[in-house]
Amino acid sequence: MTLHLVLLLAAGLFAIGLFGALTQQSIVMIMMGIELMIGGVIVGAAAFWRFLAPAAASGQVIVVAAVVAMAVEMAMGFAVTTAIFRTRQIDMTDMAKDLEG
Amino acid sequence: MSALLWALVAVPLVAGAWLALAGHHVDRYVPALGVAAAGATLALAVAAAALRPRASAPLFAGIRAGLDVDGLSAVMVVTVAAVTVAVLVFSAGEFGGGENRGRFFGLMLIFAGAMLVTVTATTLPVLLMAWEVMGAMSWALIGYWWRRRERVRAADIAFLTTRTADLGLYLAAGAALAGGVGTLSLNALPAAASPWLHVVTAGVVLAALGKSAQLPFSFWLSRAMQGPSPVSALLHSATMVAAGAYLLLRLEPLLAATGWAEPFVAWAGAVTALVLGLVAVAQTDLKQLLAASTAAQVGFMVLAAGSGAVVGGTMQLMAHAATKAGLFLAAGAWLTALGTKQLPALRGAARTYPVTGAAFTTGALTLAGLPPLSLWATKDEILAAAVERGLWLYGVGLAAAAVSALYSVKALWYVWRPPPANAGDGYDTERQGTRRVTRMMTSPLVALAFAAATLGVFALPGLSAWLRAAVGGAGEPSPHGWELGLSAVVALAAAAFAWWGRSRHVVMPVEHRRWAVRWLGLDHGAHALVARPVMALARLLAAFDDRVLDGAVRGAGRMGMTVARLSARFDDNGIDASVGAVAAGARRLGRWARRPQTGLLHQYYVQAAIGFGVLLLLLLLVR
Amino acid sequence: MALVVVASFWVLGVLALVSGGLVFRFTSMARATIALLTSLICVGGEVVLLGLPYLGVVTILMMVMEMAIMAVFMIAYMMNPAGLTPMSMLHNKGGSLAVSGTVFVALAAGIFLVPWPRRAGSPPPDTTFQVGESLMGAQMLTMIVLGFALLATIVGAIVLSTRRGRYDRFGDDLDRRPPRDPAGGGVGR
């Protein structure tokens, strides 16, 4: 368990999540991809704290911030999904092209 | 007092203008009104001559419009007014209802009025105004029957010729101002500063010679015969032609001030008197003969002005006015009655119309200078002054007097011939004759003939002294007895020779000389020397104007258009196109900028990912 | 470095990656949710392994709750919750693969190329105490911001997801007093 390995894990999670976020049509599935990406960030931050600066709390604070971002993302994502679905009866991003211009 | 003078010039001018503009509905009363206005003018003129009023009004800054009746003017106004009355009375008889009488009488009155202003003016501007009005009226009157082209052309030639000479007066006025005569008063002109004095004199002499039809301007007088006879009568006697002589007499001090002007004017007058007399001898047309004789007789007045004989010149002017007006009216009467003015055709005219014939005879004998008639006396007054200026001058003047006897008797001889059997063939060449001479026509004739015969009384010692005192020529020489006798003998001999020669068919050589018949070819000379060069110059200038100036203007316009087109092209293809290109580019950029805005979230994510990658690269590269 | 720790790191890491990949392979939403939960629980475990037990446990707990909620939404909103109809719900697969692959390659390259600094200091005896003291002390501003962000999230989520807006309550001009509510509230109403 070295810094490189843990960071590779984090990069892998991030890349998988990015792939999911880019490929999925369903809003919920996109959110899943973002969750995975944030998971990668959490792992990365924890690894940096562990292997580079364990004496400073900043790494931990980043993890906290990432977790909070996750929660915020979830809540807002579902609120937006609810609002869109209520007005349009859709849950696909491709169907909401209002911003096309 | 001054009101009298204003009235004197205003009555004919206002009445004339009103008559000329009144239109047809007053046509019936026009002759009466015109004669009445002329009569009133005559009354005013006599009063003015007696009372010697003077008037003045502001005209320009420092220049007043002054009118003044001094001795010379007194003689002139009475002469002008009297001849006008006579001529208008005759016109009332001659012009029928078919003519536009309002225009004729009106113009005649304005003509006379302008002459009255001319002879009473004390300053150059007023004189010039009247002078010009007179010229314009002469044009309108000579071309009175304007439906015939040659008459209009004659009027144009007369007007243009006199007008050309008139420029001398403008020159004189300008030179007088330059020479320090700020008031432009006639009496002050001799006081002009030296170089300008000569310019003033030259201008005045030029204008006077032109107006008086002296050489070389004489030809317009021949053309002026195209007008109605009353016009010729007025124009040749007391107005227009006389105006030039009057001006020279009036400005005799100016001529004397220069030194060169007096002999020049004297010789011009003497030569004109002789040469135009010869021209008159050669004429076979009565009116042309009279016209040439007018130039010759006015030559005597000019000779008088050049010799310092103001009184003699004035008397000559007065006597000649009466004589010549009568002769022209008689010629006009015959023209009206017989429809011709050719001397051969007029044979027997005096026998057919005895009253006219008698009046014509009196006038012709006066014109011939036979004693004791007026022109004989006045001519001797002039020659008495001329002899002091030089024997040659006197000789030429005497020869001219003899020539005047020749042509006068020539005319007389023709009209007193018994009428030929085929007299009617020569009639009605000019117009349809009426075969009548009314009393209306003869009464002024008789009056004028009487005046012509008797005006010589002013040469008698007592009256002569009075006139000299009046006109202000006290120092002028009176003719000696031998001079009077010599000129009487010369005139009688010439007259007798003419009569006898005519009866024996001895033809004088001058009668077949083309130059004399053709008025010395002055007409052609003026055409060749002045009119054609001027026209050529005008054409040249017009061509220059068209080609160069107008061409330059047009070229500037074209160039402006070209520049405008170029700049328009530059504007369209350069500025506007670049603006359009900017707009199109902005639009294209906008389209490109809209391309990524698909509205599809995942594509935004891709863009964000790529953008972050680029930022990261940038960061790495910059750091 | 205990063998147990290394083994569990590898097991958890591989499991996290595999189940993360499976999330997007399943057609059934329920399975996808389970796979994601698995992956994130493994992440939490890794965090615990890295010596942050508190944060790891918090992560795991939060993920469990989240996934439960997510399952509810899945079933509520998705067209194909059980994956009974074989249909691909993907788009831009190639591009996404390229982007994500590039990102992974770049990150890996960075991981191996960056000269990481030497480890500074040693971990404190109690990491939970460390993070708590930090959040309540030096990082108080961060904490406050996070708190406000969460509050804003609560408000925003409610506003977005509630059926009735303020125009329904206060009228078109927002001047209806009292507001029209389906059920009365407050004191004495």
PDB file of C-alpha atoms in Angstrom, chain B residues 225-478:
ATOM      1  CA  MET B 225     -34.642 106.207 -90.425  1.00  0.00           C
ATOM      2  CA  GLN B 226     -36.492 102.904 -90.165  1.00  0.00           C
ATOM      3  CA  GLY B 227     -38.589 104.407 -87.399  1.00  0.00           C
ATOM      4  CA  PRO B 228     -41.734 106.493 -87.832  1.00  0.00           C
ATOM      5  CA  SER B 229     -41.177 109.999 -89.234  1.00  0.00           C
ATOM      6  CA  PRO B 230     -42.232 111.811 -86.031  1.00  0.00           C
ATOM      7  CA  VAL B 231     -39.584 109.840 -84.198  1.00  0.00           C
ATOM      8  CA  SER B 232     -36.978 110.987 -86.719  1.00  0.00           C
ATOM      9  CA  ALA B 233     -38.250 114.523 -86.373  1.00  0.00           C
ATOM     10  CA  LEU B 234     -37.868 114.515 -82.618  1.00  0.00           C
ATOM     11  CA  LEU B 235     -34.710 112.434 -82.515  1.00  0.00           C
ATOM     12  CA  HIS B 236     -32.861 114.478 -85.123  1.00  0.00           C
ATOM     13  CA  SER B 237     -33.839 117.900 -83.991  1.00  0.00           C
ATOM     14  CA  ALA B 238     -34.002 118.577 -80.305  1.00  0.00           C
ATOM     15  CA  THR B 239     -33.251 115.322 -78.580  1.00  0.00           C
ATOM     16  CA  MET B 240     -30.791 112.444 -78.793  1.00  0.00           C
ATOM     17  CA  VAL B 241     -28.568 113.754 -81.570  1.00  0.00           C
ATOM     18  CA  ALA B 242     -28.720 117.216 -80.114  1.00  0.00           C
ATOM     19  CA  ALA B 243     -27.905 115.815 -76.681  1.00  0.00           C
ATOM     20  CA  GLY B 244     -24.329 115.092 -77.694  1.00  0.00           C
ATOM     21  CA  ALA B 245     -23.875 118.587 -79.030  1.00  0.00           C
ATOM     22  CA  TYR B 246     -25.513 119.991 -75.899  1.00  0.00           C
ATOM     23  CA  LEU B 247     -23.140 118.004 -73.693  1.00  0.00           C
ATOM     24  CA  LEU B 248     -20.113 119.336 -75.534  1.00  0.00           C
ATOM     25  CA  LEU B 249     -21.458 122.891 -75.347  1.00  0.00           C
ATOM     26  CA  ARG B 250     -22.213 122.477 -71.680  1.00  0.00           C
ATOM     27  CA  LEU B 251     -18.783 121.086 -70.917  1.00  0.00           C
ATOM     28  CA  GLU B 252     -16.897 123.511 -73.135  1.00  0.00           C
ATOM     29  CA  PRO B 253     -14.796 124.611 -70.123  1.00  0.00           C
ATOM     30  CA  LEU B 254     -13.725 121.011 -69.702  1.00  0.00           C
ATOM     31  CA  LEU B 255     -12.652 120.859 -73.347  1.00  0.00           C
ATOM     32  CA  ALA B 256     -10.759 124.087 -72.882  1.00  0.00           C
ATOM     33  CA  ALA B 257      -9.063 122.764 -69.751  1.00  0.00           C
ATOM     34  CA  THR B 258      -7.261 119.954 -71.524  1.00  0.00           C
ATOM     35  CA  GLY B 259      -5.851 121.727 -74.535  1.00  0.00           C
ATOM     36  CA  TRP B 260      -6.068 118.789 -76.944  1.00  0.00           C
ATOM     37  CA  ALA B 261      -9.807 118.282 -76.738  1.00  0.00           C
ATOM     38  CA  GLU B 262     -10.874 121.555 -78.304  1.00  0.00           C
ATOM     39  CA  PRO B 263      -9.054 121.192 -81.639  1.00  0.00           C
ATOM     40  CA  PHE B 264      -9.951 117.531 -81.746  1.00  0.00           C
ATOM     41  CA  VAL B 265     -13.636 118.209 -81.228  1.00  0.00           C
ATOM     42  CA  ALA B 266     -13.548 121.141 -83.627  1.00  0.00           C
ATOM     43  CA  TRP B 267     -11.983 119.079 -86.365  1.00  0.00           C
ATOM     44  CA  ALA B 268     -14.270 116.134 -85.722  1.00  0.00           C
ATOM     45  CA  GLY B 269     -17.264 118.437 -86.101  1.00  0.00           C
ATOM     46  CA  ALA B 270     -15.898 120.165 -89.197  1.00  0.00           C
ATOM     47  CA  VAL B 271     -14.955 116.942 -90.959  1.00  0.00           C
ATOM     48  CA  THR B 272     -18.307 115.397 -90.114  1.00  0.00           C
ATOM     49  CA  ALA B 273     -20.085 118.481 -91.426  1.00  0.00           C
ATOM     50  CA  LEU B 274     -18.232 118.272 -94.723  1.00  0.00           C
ATOM     51  CA  VAL B 275     -18.166 114.511 -95.289  1.00  0.00           C
ATOM     52  CA  LEU B 276     -21.684 113.761 -94.132  1.00  0.00           C
ATOM     53  CA  GLY B 277     -22.816 116.698 -96.229  1.00  0.00           C
ATOM     54  CA  LEU B 278     -21.321 114.963 -99.246  1.00  0.00           C
ATOM     55  CA  VAL B 279     -23.025 111.767 -98.159  1.00  0.00           C
ATOM     56  CA  ALA B 280     -26.291 113.682 -98.020  1.00  0.00           C
ATOM     57  CA  VAL B 281     -25.757 114.944-101.555  1.00  0.00           C
ATOM     58  CA  ALA B 282     -25.419 111.363-102.755  1.00  0.00           C
ATOM     59  CA  GLN B 283     -28.656 110.122-101.183  1.00  0.00           C
ATOM     60  CA  THR B 284     -31.754 109.528-103.281  1.00  0.00           C
ATOM     61  CA  ASP B 285     -33.942 108.715-100.316  1.00  0.00           C
ATOM     62  CA  LEU B 286     -35.343 111.875 -98.741  1.00  0.00           C
ATOM     63  CA  LYS B 287     -35.151 110.653 -95.164  1.00  0.00           C
ATOM     64  CA  GLN B 288     -31.626 109.342 -95.638  1.00  0.00           C
ATOM     65  CA  LEU B 289     -30.652 112.711 -97.109  1.00  0.00           C
ATOM     66  CA  LEU B 290     -32.126 114.489 -94.114  1.00  0.00           C
ATOM     67  CA  ALA B 291     -30.417 112.089 -91.730  1.00  0.00           C
ATOM     68  CA  ALA B 292     -27.018 112.677 -93.274  1.00  0.00           C
ATOM     69  CA  SER B 293     -27.654 116.388 -93.217  1.00  0.00           C
ATOM     70  CA  THR B 294     -28.506 116.131 -89.543  1.00  0.00           C
ATOM     71  CA  ALA B 295     -25.128 114.629 -88.816  1.00  0.00           C
ATOM     72  CA  ALA B 296     -23.566 117.380 -90.886  1.00  0.00           C
ATOM     73  CA  GLN B 297     -25.464 120.186 -89.159  1.00  0.00           C
ATOM     74  CA  VAL B 298     -24.752 118.736 -85.713  1.00  0.00           C
ATOM     75  CA  GLY B 299     -21.146 118.710 -86.875  1.00  0.00           C
ATOM     76  CA  PHE B 300     -21.379 122.495 -86.930  1.00  0.00           C
ATOM     77  CA  MET B 301     -22.527 122.480 -83.300  1.00  0.00           C
ATOM     78  CA  VAL B 302     -19.647 120.200 -82.373  1.00  0.00           C
ATOM     79  CA  LEU B 303     -17.338 122.520 -84.271  1.00  0.00           C
ATOM     80  CA  ALA B 304     -18.838 125.346 -82.210  1.00  0.00           C
ATOM     81  CA  ALA B 305     -18.118 123.540 -78.963  1.00  0.00           C
ATOM     82  CA  GLY B 306     -14.571 122.887 -80.107  1.00  0.00           C
ATOM     83  CA  SER B 307     -14.100 126.519 -81.086  1.00  0.00           C
ATOM     84  CA  GLY B 308     -15.525 127.918 -77.904  1.00  0.00           C
ATOM     85  CA  ALA B 309     -18.597 129.342 -79.587  1.00  0.00           C
ATOM     86  CA  VAL B 310     -21.124 128.183 -77.018  1.00  0.00           C
ATOM     87  CA  VAL B 311     -23.642 130.812 -78.013  1.00  0.00           C
ATOM     88  CA  GLY B 312     -23.223 130.097 -81.697  1.00  0.00           C
ATOM     89  CA  GLY B 313     -23.596 126.388 -81.063  1.00  0.00           C
ATOM     90  CA  THR B 314     -26.713 126.939 -79.009  1.00  0.00           C
ATOM     91  CA  MET B 315     -28.277 129.127 -81.644  1.00  0.00           C
ATOM     92  CA  GLN B 316     -27.383 126.591 -84.314  1.00  0.00           C
ATOM     93  CA  LEU B 317     -28.955 123.834 -82.195  1.00  0.00           C
ATOM     94  CA  MET B 318     -32.154 125.801 -81.675  1.00  0.00           C
ATOM     95  CA  ALA B 319     -32.500 126.866 -85.295  1.00  0.00           C
ATOM     96  CA  HIS B 320     -31.568 123.454 -86.603  1.00  0.00           C
ATOM     97  CA  ALA B 321     -34.072 121.809 -84.274  1.00  0.00           C
ATOM     98  CA  ALA B 322     -36.912 123.863 -85.728  1.00  0.00           C
ATOM     99  CA  THR B 323     -35.694 123.401 -89.291  1.00  0.00           C
ATOM    100  CA  LYS B 324     -35.004 119.724 -89.179  1.00  0.00           C
ATOM    101  CA  ALA B 325     -38.162 118.875 -87.249  1.00  0.00           C
ATOM    102  CA  GLY B 326     -40.170 120.658 -89.902  1.00  0.00           C
ATOM    103  CA  LEU B 327     -38.336 118.929 -92.756  1.00  0.00           C
ATOM    104  CA  PHE B 328     -38.790 115.497 -91.260  1.00  0.00           C
ATOM    105  CA  LEU B 329     -42.434 116.105 -90.556  1.00  0.00           C
ATOM    106  CA  ALA B 330     -42.890 117.229 -94.144  1.00  0.00           C
ATOM    107  CA  ALA B 331     -41.112 114.110 -95.366  1.00  0.00           C
ATOM    108  CA  GLY B 332     -43.324 112.108 -93.029  1.00  0.00           C
ATOM    109  CA  ALA B 333     -46.411 113.795 -94.339  1.00  0.00           C
ATOM    110  CA  TRP B 334     -45.504 112.865 -97.892  1.00  0.00           C
ATOM    111  CA  LEU B 335     -44.580 109.354 -96.804  1.00  0.00           C
ATOM    112  CA  THR B 336     -47.989 109.018 -95.225  1.00  0.00           C
ATOM    113  CA  ALA B 337     -49.758 110.518 -98.191  1.00  0.00           C
ATOM    114  CA  LEU B 338     -47.776 109.013-101.073  1.00  0.00           C
ATOM    115  CA  GLY B 339     -46.245 105.963 -99.462  1.00  0.00           C
ATOM    116  CA  THR B 340     -42.713 106.702-100.646  1.00  0.00           C
ATOM    117  CA  LYS B 341     -39.663 108.637 -99.604  1.00  0.00           C
ATOM    118  CA  GLN B 342     -37.601 108.164-102.768  1.00  0.00           C
ATOM    119  CA  LEU B 343     -36.761 111.565-104.242  1.00  0.00           C
ATOM    120  CA  PRO B 344     -37.457 110.601-107.892  1.00  0.00           C
ATOM    121  CA  ALA B 345     -40.846 109.327-106.850  1.00  0.00           C
ATOM    122  CA  LEU B 346     -41.565 112.478-104.884  1.00  0.00           C
ATOM    123  CA  ARG B 347     -41.384 114.691-107.951  1.00  0.00           C
ATOM    124  CA  GLY B 348     -44.226 117.143-107.813  1.00  0.00           C
ATOM    125  CA  ALA B 349     -45.040 116.409-104.201  1.00  0.00           C
ATOM    126  CA  ALA B 350     -44.725 120.051-103.279  1.00  0.00           C
ATOM    127  CA  ARG B 351     -47.119 121.030-106.021  1.00  0.00           C
ATOM    128  CA  THR B 352     -49.636 118.410-105.030  1.00  0.00           C
ATOM    129  CA  TYR B 353     -49.599 119.434-101.345  1.00  0.00           C
ATOM    130  CA  PRO B 354     -48.786 123.140-101.435  1.00  0.00           C
ATOM    131  CA  VAL B 355     -48.884 123.857 -97.697  1.00  0.00           C
ATOM    132  CA  THR B 356     -46.515 121.030 -96.925  1.00  0.00           C
ATOM    133  CA  GLY B 357     -44.474 122.022 -99.922  1.00  0.00           C
ATOM    134  CA  ALA B 358     -44.199 125.606 -98.712  1.00  0.00           C
ATOM    135  CA  ALA B 359     -43.152 124.523 -95.255  1.00  0.00           C
ATOM    136  CA  PHE B 360     -40.658 122.061 -96.700  1.00  0.00           C
ATOM    137  CA  THR B 361     -39.277 124.721 -98.977  1.00  0.00           C
ATOM    138  CA  THR B 362     -38.814 127.150 -96.115  1.00  0.00           C
ATOM    139  CA  GLY B 363     -37.030 124.493 -94.099  1.00  0.00           C
ATOM    140  CA  ALA B 364     -34.858 123.410 -97.019  1.00  0.00           C
ATOM    141  CA  LEU B 365     -33.837 126.943 -97.836  1.00  0.00           C
ATOM    142  CA  THR B 366     -33.008 127.499 -94.203  1.00  0.00           C
ATOM    143  CA  LEU B 367     -30.982 124.324 -94.219  1.00  0.00           C
ATOM    144  CA  ALA B 368     -29.198 125.536 -97.319  1.00  0.00           C
ATOM    145  CA  GLY B 369     -27.983 128.475 -95.264  1.00  0.00           C
ATOM    146  CA  LEU B 370     -29.491 131.106 -97.528  1.00  0.00           C
ATOM    147  CA  PRO B 371     -29.704 134.573 -96.059  1.00  0.00           C
ATOM    148  CA  PRO B 372     -31.529 135.889 -94.179  1.00  0.00           C
ATOM    149  CA  LEU B 373     -32.800 132.614 -92.788  1.00  0.00           C
ATOM    150  CA  SER B 374     -31.751 131.389 -89.382  1.00  0.00           C
ATOM    151  CA  LEU B 375     -29.126 128.783 -90.094  1.00  0.00           C
ATOM    152  CA  TRP B 376     -27.157 131.198 -92.213  1.00  0.00           C
ATOM    153  CA  ALA B 377     -26.822 133.526 -89.250  1.00  0.00           C
ATOM    154  CA  THR B 378     -26.069 130.831 -86.695  1.00  0.00           C
ATOM    155  CA  LYS B 379     -23.513 129.153 -88.940  1.00  0.00           C
ATOM    156  CA  ASP B 380     -21.685 132.412 -89.298  1.00  0.00           C
ATOM    157  CA  GLU B 381     -21.602 132.784 -85.524  1.00  0.00           C
ATOM    158  CA  ILE B 382     -19.814 129.447 -85.414  1.00  0.00           C
ATOM    159  CA  LEU B 383     -17.516 130.134 -88.318  1.00  0.00           C
ATOM    160  CA  ALA B 384     -16.575 133.458 -86.735  1.00  0.00           C
ATOM    161  CA  ALA B 385     -15.214 131.526 -83.797  1.00  0.00           C
ATOM    162  CA  ALA B 386     -13.665 128.884 -86.041  1.00  0.00           C
ATOM    163  CA  VAL B 387     -11.706 131.373 -88.072  1.00  0.00           C
ATOM    164  CA  GLU B 388      -9.876 132.374 -84.919  1.00  0.00           C
ATOM    165  CA  ARG B 389      -8.844 128.748 -84.365  1.00  0.00           C
ATOM    166  CA  GLY B 390      -7.368 128.426 -87.798  1.00  0.00           C
ATOM    167  CA  LEU B 391      -7.952 129.175 -91.416  1.00  0.00           C
ATOM    168  CA  TRP B 392      -8.152 125.523 -92.394  1.00  0.00           C
ATOM    169  CA  LEU B 393     -10.909 124.920 -89.962  1.00  0.00           C
ATOM    170  CA  TYR B 394     -12.762 127.869 -91.323  1.00  0.00           C
ATOM    171  CA  GLY B 395     -12.232 126.633 -94.863  1.00  0.00           C
ATOM    172  CA  VAL B 396     -13.617 123.209 -94.094  1.00  0.00           C
ATOM    173  CA  GLY B 397     -16.572 124.771 -92.288  1.00  0.00           C
ATOM    174  CA  LEU B 398     -17.307 127.029 -95.257  1.00  0.00           C
ATOM    175  CA  ALA B 399     -17.060 124.097 -97.654  1.00  0.00           C
ATOM    176  CA  ALA B 400     -19.491 122.197 -95.459  1.00  0.00           C
ATOM    177  CA  ALA B 401     -21.864 125.168 -95.595  1.00  0.00           C
ATOM    178  CA  ALA B 402     -21.687 125.108 -99.395  1.00  0.00           C
ATOM    179  CA  VAL B 403     -22.369 121.356 -99.400  1.00  0.00           C
ATOM    180  CA  SER B 404     -25.413 121.876 -97.209  1.00  0.00           C
ATOM    181  CA  ALA B 405     -26.767 124.196 -99.878  1.00  0.00           C
ATOM    182  CA  LEU B 406     -26.145 121.467-102.460  1.00  0.00           C
ATOM    183  CA  TYR B 407     -28.150 118.751-100.801  1.00  0.00           C
ATOM    184  CA  SER B 408     -30.936 121.025 -99.626  1.00  0.00           C
ATOM    185  CA  VAL B 409     -31.489 122.292-103.126  1.00  0.00           C
ATOM    186  CA  LYS B 410     -31.285 118.772-104.512  1.00  0.00           C
ATOM    187  CA  ALA B 411     -34.228 117.782-102.365  1.00  0.00           C
ATOM    188  CA  LEU B 412     -36.084 120.961-103.261  1.00  0.00           C
ATOM    189  CA  TRP B 413     -35.505 120.496-106.947  1.00  0.00           C
ATOM    190  CA  TYR B 414     -37.071 117.063-106.885  1.00  0.00           C
ATOM    191  CA  VAL B 415     -40.211 117.999-104.994  1.00  0.00           C
ATOM    192  CA  TRP B 416     -40.859 120.995-107.169  1.00  0.00           C
ATOM    193  CA  ARG B 417     -40.493 119.152-110.450  1.00  0.00           C
ATOM    194  CA  PRO B 418     -43.722 118.803-112.360  1.00  0.00           C
ATOM    195  CA  PRO B 419     -45.076 115.343-111.540  1.00  0.00           C
ATOM    196  CA  PRO B 420     -44.405 112.807-114.293  1.00  0.00           C
ATOM    197  CA  ALA B 421     -47.237 111.170-116.165  1.00  0.00           C
ATOM    198  CA  ASN B 422     -46.617 107.884-114.435  1.00  0.00           C
ATOM    199  CA  ALA B 423     -46.243 109.428-111.014  1.00  0.00           C
ATOM    200  CA  GLY B 424     -48.397 106.765-109.431  1.00  0.00           C
ATOM    201  CA  ASP B 425     -45.875 104.037-110.286  1.00  0.00           C
ATOM    202  CA  GLY B 426     -43.369 105.295-107.753  1.00  0.00           C
ATOM    203  CA  TYR B 427     -45.903 105.610-104.961  1.00  0.00           C
ATOM    204  CA  ASP B 428     -46.796 103.180-102.229  1.00  0.00           C
ATOM    205  CA  THR B 429     -43.422 101.448-102.238  1.00  0.00           C
ATOM    206  CA  GLU B 430     -43.042 101.780 -98.532  1.00  0.00           C
ATOM    207  CA  ARG B 431     -46.645 101.540 -97.483  1.00  0.00           C
ATOM    208  CA  GLN B 432     -50.143 102.270 -98.710  1.00  0.00           C
ATOM    209  CA  GLY B 433     -50.428 106.048 -98.938  1.00  0.00           C
ATOM    210  CA  THR B 434     -53.529 107.917 -97.805  1.00  0.00           C
ATOM    211  CA  ARG B 435     -53.174 110.673-100.465  1.00  0.00           C
ATOM    212  CA  ARG B 436     -54.195 113.155 -97.787  1.00  0.00           C
ATOM    213  CA  VAL B 437     -52.282 115.574 -95.629  1.00  0.00           C
ATOM    214  CA  THR B 438     -54.543 116.674 -92.802  1.00  0.00           C
ATOM    215  CA  ARG B 439     -54.587 120.036 -91.129  1.00  0.00           C
ATOM    216  CA  MET B 440     -53.377 118.307 -87.997  1.00  0.00           C
ATOM    217  CA  MET B 441     -50.186 117.546 -89.873  1.00  0.00           C
ATOM    218  CA  THR B 442     -49.702 120.854 -91.574  1.00  0.00           C
ATOM    219  CA  SER B 443     -50.224 123.151 -88.602  1.00  0.00           C
ATOM    220  CA  PRO B 444     -47.051 122.098 -86.773  1.00  0.00           C
ATOM    221  CA  LEU B 445     -45.224 122.175 -90.100  1.00  0.00           C
ATOM    222  CA  VAL B 446     -46.133 125.782 -90.652  1.00  0.00           C
ATOM    223  CA  ALA B 447     -45.226 126.734 -87.110  1.00  0.00           C
ATOM    224  CA  LEU B 448     -41.857 125.010 -87.370  1.00  0.00           C
ATOM    225  CA  ALA B 449     -41.146 126.520 -90.767  1.00  0.00           C
ATOM    226  CA  PHE B 450     -41.875 129.970 -89.372  1.00  0.00           C
ATOM    227  CA  ALA B 451     -39.565 129.339 -86.464  1.00  0.00           C
ATOM    228  CA  ALA B 452     -36.874 127.993 -88.776  1.00  0.00           C
ATOM    229  CA  ALA B 453     -37.058 131.062 -90.898  1.00  0.00           C
ATOM    230  CA  THR B 454     -37.098 133.576 -88.102  1.00  0.00           C
ATOM    231  CA  LEU B 455     -34.938 132.178 -85.334  1.00  0.00           C
ATOM    232  CA  GLY B 456     -32.023 133.968 -86.949  1.00  0.00           C
ATOM    233  CA  VAL B 457     -33.172 137.105 -85.186  1.00  0.00           C
ATOM    234  CA  PHE B 458     -31.113 136.007 -82.224  1.00  0.00           C
ATOM    235  CA  ALA B 459     -28.075 136.803 -84.279  1.00  0.00           C
ATOM    236  CA  LEU B 460     -29.105 140.426 -84.534  1.00  0.00           C
ATOM    237  CA  PRO B 461     -26.909 142.637 -82.383  1.00  0.00           C
ATOM    238  CA  GLY B 462     -29.383 143.454 -79.607  1.00  0.00           C
ATOM    239  CA  LEU B 463     -30.861 140.017 -79.171  1.00  0.00           C
ATOM    240  CA  SER B 464     -27.466 138.467 -79.684  1.00  0.00           C
ATOM    241  CA  ALA B 465     -26.067 140.370 -76.749  1.00  0.00           C
ATOM    242  CA  TRP B 466     -29.027 139.329 -74.610  1.00  0.00           C
ATOM    243  CA  LEU B 467     -28.549 135.699 -75.542  1.00  0.00           C
ATOM    244  CA  ARG B 468     -24.810 135.916 -74.902  1.00  0.00           C
ATOM    245  CA  ALA B 469     -25.492 137.320 -71.476  1.00  0.00           C
ATOM    246  CA  ALA B 470     -28.014 134.581 -70.841  1.00  0.00           C
ATOM    247  CA  VAL B 471     -25.878 131.687 -72.031  1.00  0.00           C
ATOM    248  CA  GLY B 472     -22.732 133.174 -70.627  1.00  0.00           C
ATOM    249  CA  GLY B 473     -20.606 133.501 -73.721  1.00  0.00           C
ATOM    250  CA  ALA B 474     -20.017 137.211 -73.539  1.00  0.00           C
ATOM    251  CA  GLY B 475     -16.471 137.018 -74.832  1.00  0.00           C
ATOM    252  CA  GLU B 476     -17.277 135.122 -77.976  1.00  0.00           C
ATOM    253  CA  PRO B 477     -16.570 136.740 -81.308  1.00  0.00           C
ATOM    254  CA  SER B 478     -19.376 137.959 -83.514  1.00  0.00           C
TER     255      SER B 478
END
